[in-house]
Amino acid sequence: LWNGAGDFFLAAGLYHAHKISFGAAAALAGLGYEEFHYRLKEHFGHGFVVADETVEDDLRLVEGLVDRRS
């Protein structure tokens, strides 16, 4: 493991538990956004955590916008 691995895994754990934002987790890990995203994908198989509710809300918003244009 690299120097700073403890900070990364702490930040990743807090981020995955929805306790802190992506930006706060990257800062806690001492990494930039792109590097933090890369390491999340490397160690967990995905970079961003998106809740099902967020996706559903976004789909409803898009459907509403499409309906208004029709």
PDB file of N, CA and C in Angstrom:
ATOM      1  N   LEU A   1       0.838  -1.195   0.000  1.00  0.00           N
ATOM      2  CA  LEU A   1       0.000   0.000   0.000  1.00  0.00           C
ATOM      3  C   LEU A   1       0.875   1.247   0.000  1.00  0.00           C
ATOM      4  N   TRP A   2       0.331   2.308  -0.526  1.00  0.00           N
ATOM      5  CA  TRP A   2       1.073   3.551  -0.623  1.00  0.00           C
ATOM      6  C   TRP A   2       0.943   4.374   0.661  1.00  0.00           C
ATOM      7  N   ASN A   3       1.829   5.345   0.807  1.00  0.00           N
ATOM      8  CA  ASN A   3       1.773   6.269   1.929  1.00  0.00           C
ATOM      9  C   ASN A   3       0.472   7.059   1.809  1.00  0.00           C
ATOM     10  N   GLY A   4      -0.308   7.128   2.843  1.00  0.00           N
ATOM     11  CA  GLY A   4      -1.597   7.818   2.780  1.00  0.00           C
ATOM     12  C   GLY A   4      -2.760   6.877   2.549  1.00  0.00           C
ATOM     13  N   ALA A   5      -2.499   5.577   2.505  1.00  0.00           N
ATOM     14  CA  ALA A   5      -3.565   4.605   2.266  1.00  0.00           C
ATOM     15  C   ALA A   5      -4.619   4.658   3.370  1.00  0.00           C
ATOM     16  N   GLY A   6      -4.182   4.849   4.601  1.00  0.00           N
ATOM     17  CA  GLY A   6      -5.136   4.920   5.722  1.00  0.00           C
ATOM     18  C   GLY A   6      -6.119   6.062   5.544  1.00  0.00           C
ATOM     19  N   ASP A   7      -5.606   7.229   5.150  1.00  0.00           N
ATOM     20  CA  ASP A   7      -6.481   8.380   4.913  1.00  0.00           C
ATOM     21  C   ASP A   7      -7.449   8.101   3.771  1.00  0.00           C
ATOM     22  N   PHE A   8      -6.948   7.446   2.712  1.00  0.00           N
ATOM     23  CA  PHE A   8      -7.819   7.127   1.579  1.00  0.00           C
ATOM     24  C   PHE A   8      -8.950   6.202   2.005  1.00  0.00           C
ATOM     25  N   PHE A   9      -8.620   5.113   2.693  1.00  0.00           N
ATOM     26  CA  PHE A   9      -9.656   4.151   3.055  1.00  0.00           C
ATOM     27  C   PHE A   9     -10.634   4.719   4.075  1.00  0.00           C
ATOM     28  N   LEU A  10     -10.170   5.575   4.967  1.00  0.00           N
ATOM     29  CA  LEU A  10     -11.083   6.267   5.876  1.00  0.00           C
ATOM     30  C   LEU A  10     -12.036   7.150   5.070  1.00  0.00           C
ATOM     31  N   ALA A  11     -11.480   7.939   4.167  1.00  0.00           N
ATOM     32  CA  ALA A  11     -12.304   8.834   3.336  1.00  0.00           C
ATOM     33  C   ALA A  11     -13.271   8.041   2.481  1.00  0.00           C
ATOM     34  N   ALA A  12     -12.800   6.948   1.877  1.00  0.00           N
ATOM     35  CA  ALA A  12     -13.665   6.125   1.035  1.00  0.00           C
ATOM     36  C   ALA A  12     -14.799   5.520   1.855  1.00  0.00           C
ATOM     37  N   GLY A  13     -14.487   5.068   3.052  1.00  0.00           N
ATOM     38  CA  GLY A  13     -15.519   4.496   3.917  1.00  0.00           C
ATOM     39  C   GLY A  13     -16.580   5.518   4.286  1.00  0.00           C
ATOM     40  N   LEU A  14     -16.150   6.715   4.636  1.00  0.00           N
ATOM     41  CA  LEU A  14     -17.106   7.774   4.981  1.00  0.00           C
ATOM     42  C   LEU A  14     -17.939   8.177   3.773  1.00  0.00           C
ATOM     43  N   TYR A  15     -17.298   8.235   2.608  1.00  0.00           N
ATOM     44  CA  TYR A  15     -18.015   8.580   1.379  1.00  0.00           C
ATOM     45  C   TYR A  15     -19.034   7.501   1.031  1.00  0.00           C
ATOM     46  N   HIS A  16     -18.644   6.241   1.084  1.00  0.00           N
ATOM     47  CA  HIS A  16     -19.559   5.149   0.762  1.00  0.00           C
ATOM     48  C   HIS A  16     -20.705   5.046   1.762  1.00  0.00           C
ATOM     49  N   ALA A  17     -20.475   5.479   2.991  1.00  0.00           N
ATOM     50  CA  ALA A  17     -21.529   5.473   4.010  1.00  0.00           C
ATOM     51  C   ALA A  17     -22.416   6.711   3.918  1.00  0.00           C
ATOM     52  N   HIS A  18     -22.158   7.561   2.919  1.00  0.00           N
ATOM     53  CA  HIS A  18     -22.920   8.802   2.698  1.00  0.00           C
ATOM     54  C   HIS A  18     -22.793   9.769   3.878  1.00  0.00           C
ATOM     55  N   LYS A  19     -21.629   9.753   4.529  1.00  0.00           N
ATOM     56  CA  LYS A  19     -21.386  10.656   5.661  1.00  0.00           C
ATOM     57  C   LYS A  19     -20.721  11.950   5.216  1.00  0.00           C
ATOM     58  N   ILE A  20     -19.955  11.902   4.125  1.00  0.00           N
ATOM     59  CA  ILE A  20     -19.302  13.095   3.590  1.00  0.00           C
ATOM     60  C   ILE A  20     -19.433  13.090   2.067  1.00  0.00           C
ATOM     61  N   SER A  21     -19.289  14.257   1.489  1.00  0.00           N
ATOM     62  CA  SER A  21     -19.392  14.405   0.038  1.00  0.00           C
ATOM     63  C   SER A  21     -18.144  13.869  -0.654  1.00  0.00           C
ATOM     64  N   PHE A  22     -18.239  13.725  -1.967  1.00  0.00           N
ATOM     65  CA  PHE A  22     -17.098  13.279  -2.763  1.00  0.00           C
ATOM     66  C   PHE A  22     -15.925  14.248  -2.588  1.00  0.00           C
ATOM     67  N   GLY A  23     -16.216  15.549  -2.682  1.00  0.00           N
ATOM     68  CA  GLY A  23     -15.161  16.554  -2.544  1.00  0.00           C
ATOM     69  C   GLY A  23     -14.505  16.524  -1.178  1.00  0.00           C
ATOM     70  N   ALA A  24     -15.313  16.364  -0.131  1.00  0.00           N
ATOM     71  CA  ALA A  24     -14.763  16.293   1.221  1.00  0.00           C
ATOM     72  C   ALA A  24     -13.922  15.033   1.390  1.00  0.00           C
ATOM     73  N   ALA A  25     -14.357  13.934   0.805  1.00  0.00           N
ATOM     74  CA  ALA A  25     -13.604  12.686   0.904  1.00  0.00           C
ATOM     75  C   ALA A  25     -12.270  12.799   0.168  1.00  0.00           C
ATOM     76  N   ALA A  26     -12.287  13.391  -1.009  1.00  0.00           N
ATOM     77  CA  ALA A  26     -11.046  13.578  -1.755  1.00  0.00           C
ATOM     78  C   ALA A  26     -10.068  14.429  -0.950  1.00  0.00           C
ATOM     79  N   ALA A  27     -10.571  15.501  -0.351  1.00  0.00           N
ATOM     80  CA  ALA A  27      -9.713  16.377   0.463  1.00  0.00           C
ATOM     81  C   ALA A  27      -9.165  15.625   1.682  1.00  0.00           C
ATOM     82  N   LEU A  28     -10.007  14.852   2.344  1.00  0.00           N
ATOM     83  CA  LEU A  28      -9.575  14.082   3.504  1.00  0.00           C
ATOM     84  C   LEU A  28      -8.488  13.082   3.107  1.00  0.00           C
ATOM     85  N   ALA A  29      -8.621  12.507   1.928  1.00  0.00           N
ATOM     86  CA  ALA A  29      -7.620  11.551   1.439  1.00  0.00           C
ATOM     87  C   ALA A  29      -6.353  12.246   0.948  1.00  0.00           C
ATOM     88  N   GLY A  30      -6.417  13.577   0.817  1.00  0.00           N
ATOM     89  CA  GLY A  30      -5.255  14.315   0.322  1.00  0.00           C
ATOM     90  C   GLY A  30      -5.048  14.141  -1.173  1.00  0.00           C
ATOM     91  N   LEU A  31      -6.147  13.883  -1.903  1.00  0.00           N
ATOM     92  CA  LEU A  31      -6.078  13.636  -3.339  1.00  0.00           C
ATOM     93  C   LEU A  31      -6.970  14.620  -4.087  1.00  0.00           C
ATOM     94  N   GLY A  32      -6.653  14.851  -5.342  1.00  0.00           N
ATOM     95  CA  GLY A  32      -7.534  15.623  -6.202  1.00  0.00           C
ATOM     96  C   GLY A  32      -8.725  14.774  -6.605  1.00  0.00           C
ATOM     97  N   TYR A  33      -9.723  15.404  -7.219  1.00  0.00           N
ATOM     98  CA  TYR A  33     -10.939  14.691  -7.622  1.00  0.00           C
ATOM     99  C   TYR A  33     -10.620  13.497  -8.523  1.00  0.00           C
ATOM    100  N   GLU A  34      -9.819  13.726  -9.547  1.00  0.00           N
ATOM    101  CA  GLU A  34      -9.547  12.666 -10.523  1.00  0.00           C
ATOM    102  C   GLU A  34      -8.787  11.505  -9.889  1.00  0.00           C
ATOM    103  N   GLU A  35      -7.805  11.806  -9.066  1.00  0.00           N
ATOM    104  CA  GLU A  35      -7.029  10.750  -8.423  1.00  0.00           C
ATOM    105  C   GLU A  35      -7.888   9.967  -7.438  1.00  0.00           C
ATOM    106  N   PHE A  36      -8.741  10.661  -6.671  1.00  0.00           N
ATOM    107  CA  PHE A  36      -9.625   9.982  -5.726  1.00  0.00           C
ATOM    108  C   PHE A  36     -10.594   9.072  -6.492  1.00  0.00           C
ATOM    109  N   HIS A  37     -11.161   9.585  -7.573  1.00  0.00           N
ATOM    110  CA  HIS A  37     -12.073   8.791  -8.406  1.00  0.00           C
ATOM    111  C   HIS A  37     -11.358   7.553  -8.945  1.00  0.00           C
ATOM    112  N   TYR A  38     -10.143   7.739  -9.449  1.00  0.00           N
ATOM    113  CA  TYR A  38      -9.353   6.620  -9.974  1.00  0.00           C
ATOM    114  C   TYR A  38      -9.124   5.558  -8.898  1.00  0.00           C
ATOM    115  N   ARG A  39      -8.745   5.980  -7.717  1.00  0.00           N
ATOM    116  CA  ARG A  39      -8.456   5.021  -6.641  1.00  0.00           C
ATOM    117  C   ARG A  39      -9.722   4.322  -6.167  1.00  0.00           C
ATOM    118  N   LEU A  40     -10.850   5.029  -6.147  1.00  0.00           N
ATOM    119  CA  LEU A  40     -12.114   4.365  -5.807  1.00  0.00           C
ATOM    120  C   LEU A  40     -12.403   3.249  -6.807  1.00  0.00           C
ATOM    121  N   LYS A  41     -12.250   3.554  -8.099  1.00  0.00           N
ATOM    122  CA  LYS A  41     -12.497   2.536  -9.123  1.00  0.00           C
ATOM    123  C   LYS A  41     -11.509   1.381  -8.986  1.00  0.00           C
ATOM    124  N   GLU A  42     -10.272   1.705  -8.694  1.00  0.00           N
ATOM    125  CA  GLU A  42      -9.229   0.692  -8.555  1.00  0.00           C
ATOM    126  C   GLU A  42      -9.525  -0.275  -7.407  1.00  0.00           C
ATOM    127  N   HIS A  43      -9.977   0.253  -6.276  1.00  0.00           N
ATOM    128  CA  HIS A  43     -10.156  -0.568  -5.079  1.00  0.00           C
ATOM    129  C   HIS A  43     -11.577  -1.078  -4.868  1.00  0.00           C
ATOM    130  N   PHE A  44     -12.572  -0.394  -5.437  1.00  0.00           N
ATOM    131  CA  PHE A  44     -13.962  -0.770  -5.170  1.00  0.00           C
ATOM    132  C   PHE A  44     -14.761  -1.078  -6.430  1.00  0.00           C
ATOM    133  N   GLY A  45     -14.187  -0.876  -7.596  1.00  0.00           N
ATOM    134  CA  GLY A  45     -14.878  -1.197  -8.833  1.00  0.00           C
ATOM    135  C   GLY A  45     -15.783  -0.112  -9.362  1.00  0.00           C
ATOM    136  N   HIS A  46     -15.941   0.975  -8.631  1.00  0.00           N
ATOM    137  CA  HIS A  46     -16.740   2.112  -9.086  1.00  0.00           C
ATOM    138  C   HIS A  46     -16.201   3.377  -8.449  1.00  0.00           C
ATOM    139  N   GLY A  47     -16.467   4.496  -9.132  1.00  0.00           N
ATOM    140  CA  GLY A  47     -15.907   5.748  -8.649  1.00  0.00           C
ATOM    141  C   GLY A  47     -16.876   6.603  -7.872  1.00  0.00           C
ATOM    142  N   PHE A  48     -18.097   6.675  -8.348  1.00  0.00           N
ATOM    143  CA  PHE A  48     -19.085   7.517  -7.693  1.00  0.00           C
ATOM    144  C   PHE A  48     -20.178   6.644  -7.099  1.00  0.00           C
ATOM    145  N   VAL A  49     -20.742   7.097  -5.999  1.00  0.00           N
ATOM    146  CA  VAL A  49     -21.870   6.416  -5.380  1.00  0.00           C
ATOM    147  C   VAL A  49     -23.102   7.273  -5.640  1.00  0.00           C
ATOM    148  N   VAL A  50     -24.068   6.692  -6.343  1.00  0.00           N
ATOM    149  CA  VAL A  50     -25.294   7.415  -6.646  1.00  0.00           C
ATOM    150  C   VAL A  50     -26.458   6.609  -6.086  1.00  0.00           C
ATOM    151  N   ALA A  51     -27.244   7.223  -5.228  1.00  0.00           N
ATOM    152  CA  ALA A  51     -28.382   6.548  -4.615  1.00  0.00           C
ATOM    153  C   ALA A  51     -29.482   6.313  -5.645  1.00  0.00           C
ATOM    154  N   ASP A  52     -30.198   5.212  -5.504  1.00  0.00           N
ATOM    155  CA  ASP A  52     -31.312   4.905  -6.406  1.00  0.00           C
ATOM    156  C   ASP A  52     -32.322   6.047  -6.445  1.00  0.00           C
ATOM    157  N   GLU A  53     -32.567   6.658  -5.293  1.00  0.00           N
ATOM    158  CA  GLU A  53     -33.540   7.750  -5.230  1.00  0.00           C
ATOM    159  C   GLU A  53     -33.110   8.928  -6.101  1.00  0.00           C
ATOM    160  N   THR A  54     -31.829   9.185  -6.147  1.00  0.00           N
ATOM    161  CA  THR A  54     -31.307  10.281  -6.967  1.00  0.00           C
ATOM    162  C   THR A  54     -31.547  10.006  -8.442  1.00  0.00           C
ATOM    163  N   VAL A  55     -31.297   8.782  -8.859  1.00  0.00           N
ATOM    164  CA  VAL A  55     -31.517   8.408 -10.259  1.00  0.00           C
ATOM    165  C   VAL A  55     -33.003   8.519 -10.593  1.00  0.00           C
ATOM    166  N   GLU A  56     -33.856   8.040  -9.714  1.00  0.00           N
ATOM    167  CA  GLU A  56     -35.302   8.111  -9.948  1.00  0.00           C
ATOM    168  C   GLU A  56     -35.770   9.566 -10.042  1.00  0.00           C
ATOM    169  N   ASP A  57     -35.274  10.417  -9.169  1.00  0.00           N
ATOM    170  CA  ASP A  57     -35.622  11.843  -9.220  1.00  0.00           C
ATOM    171  C   ASP A  57     -35.176  12.459 -10.535  1.00  0.00           C
ATOM    172  N   ASP A  58     -33.972  12.129 -10.975  1.00  0.00           N
ATOM    173  CA  ASP A  58     -33.456  12.663 -12.237  1.00  0.00           C
ATOM    174  C   ASP A  58     -34.300  12.189 -13.417  1.00  0.00           C
ATOM    175  N   LEU A  59     -34.696  10.921 -13.416  1.00  0.00           N
ATOM    176  CA  LEU A  59     -35.534  10.406 -14.499  1.00  0.00           C
ATOM    177  C   LEU A  59     -36.888  11.113 -14.541  1.00  0.00           C
ATOM    178  N   ARG A  60     -37.483  11.342 -13.379  1.00  0.00           N
ATOM    179  CA  ARG A  60     -38.758  12.082 -13.332  1.00  0.00           C
ATOM    180  C   ARG A  60     -38.585  13.507 -13.858  1.00  0.00           C
ATOM    181  N   LEU A  61     -37.494  14.146 -13.509  1.00  0.00           N
ATOM    182  CA  LEU A  61     -37.225  15.499 -13.985  1.00  0.00           C
ATOM    183  C   LEU A  61     -37.108  15.511 -15.508  1.00  0.00           C
ATOM    184  N   VAL A  62     -36.366  14.571 -16.067  1.00  0.00           N
ATOM    185  CA  VAL A  62     -36.205  14.501 -17.518  1.00  0.00           C
ATOM    186  C   VAL A  62     -37.538  14.232 -18.200  1.00  0.00           C
ATOM    187  N   GLU A  63     -38.312  13.314 -17.648  1.00  0.00           N
ATOM    188  CA  GLU A  63     -39.645  13.023 -18.216  1.00  0.00           C
ATOM    189  C   GLU A  63     -40.507  14.273 -18.212  1.00  0.00           C
ATOM    190  N   GLY A  64     -40.473  15.049 -17.131  1.00  0.00           N
ATOM    191  CA  GLY A  64     -41.240  16.294 -17.056  1.00  0.00           C
ATOM    192  C   GLY A  64     -40.786  17.304 -18.080  1.00  0.00           C
ATOM    193  N   LEU A  65     -39.488  17.405 -18.286  1.00  0.00           N
ATOM    194  CA  LEU A  65     -38.973  18.340 -19.285  1.00  0.00           C
ATOM    195  C   LEU A  65     -39.374  17.914 -20.710  1.00  0.00           C
ATOM    196  N   VAL A  66     -39.313  16.616 -20.966  1.00  0.00           N
ATOM    197  CA  VAL A  66     -39.685  16.108 -22.286  1.00  0.00           C
ATOM    198  C   VAL A  66     -41.186  16.345 -22.521  1.00  0.00           C
ATOM    199  N   ASP A  67     -41.990  16.101 -21.504  1.00  0.00           N
ATOM    200  CA  ASP A  67     -43.442  16.310 -21.636  1.00  0.00           C
ATOM    201  C   ASP A  67     -43.761  17.771 -21.944  1.00  0.00           C
ATOM    202  N   ARG A  68     -43.031  18.704 -21.354  1.00  0.00           N
ATOM    203  CA  ARG A  68     -43.263  20.135 -21.606  1.00  0.00           C
ATOM    204  C   ARG A  68     -42.902  20.525 -23.020  1.00  0.00           C
ATOM    205  N   ARG A  69     -41.919  19.853 -23.605  1.00  0.00           N
ATOM    206  CA  ARG A  69     -41.483  20.191 -24.961  1.00  0.00           C
ATOM    207  C   ARG A  69     -42.420  19.600 -26.002  1.00  0.00           C
ATOM    208  N   SER A  70     -43.197  18.603 -25.632  1.00  0.00           N
ATOM    209  CA  SER A  70     -44.087  17.925 -26.601  1.00  0.00           C
ATOM    210  C   SER A  70     -45.346  18.716 -26.854  1.00  0.00           C
TER     211      SER A  70
END
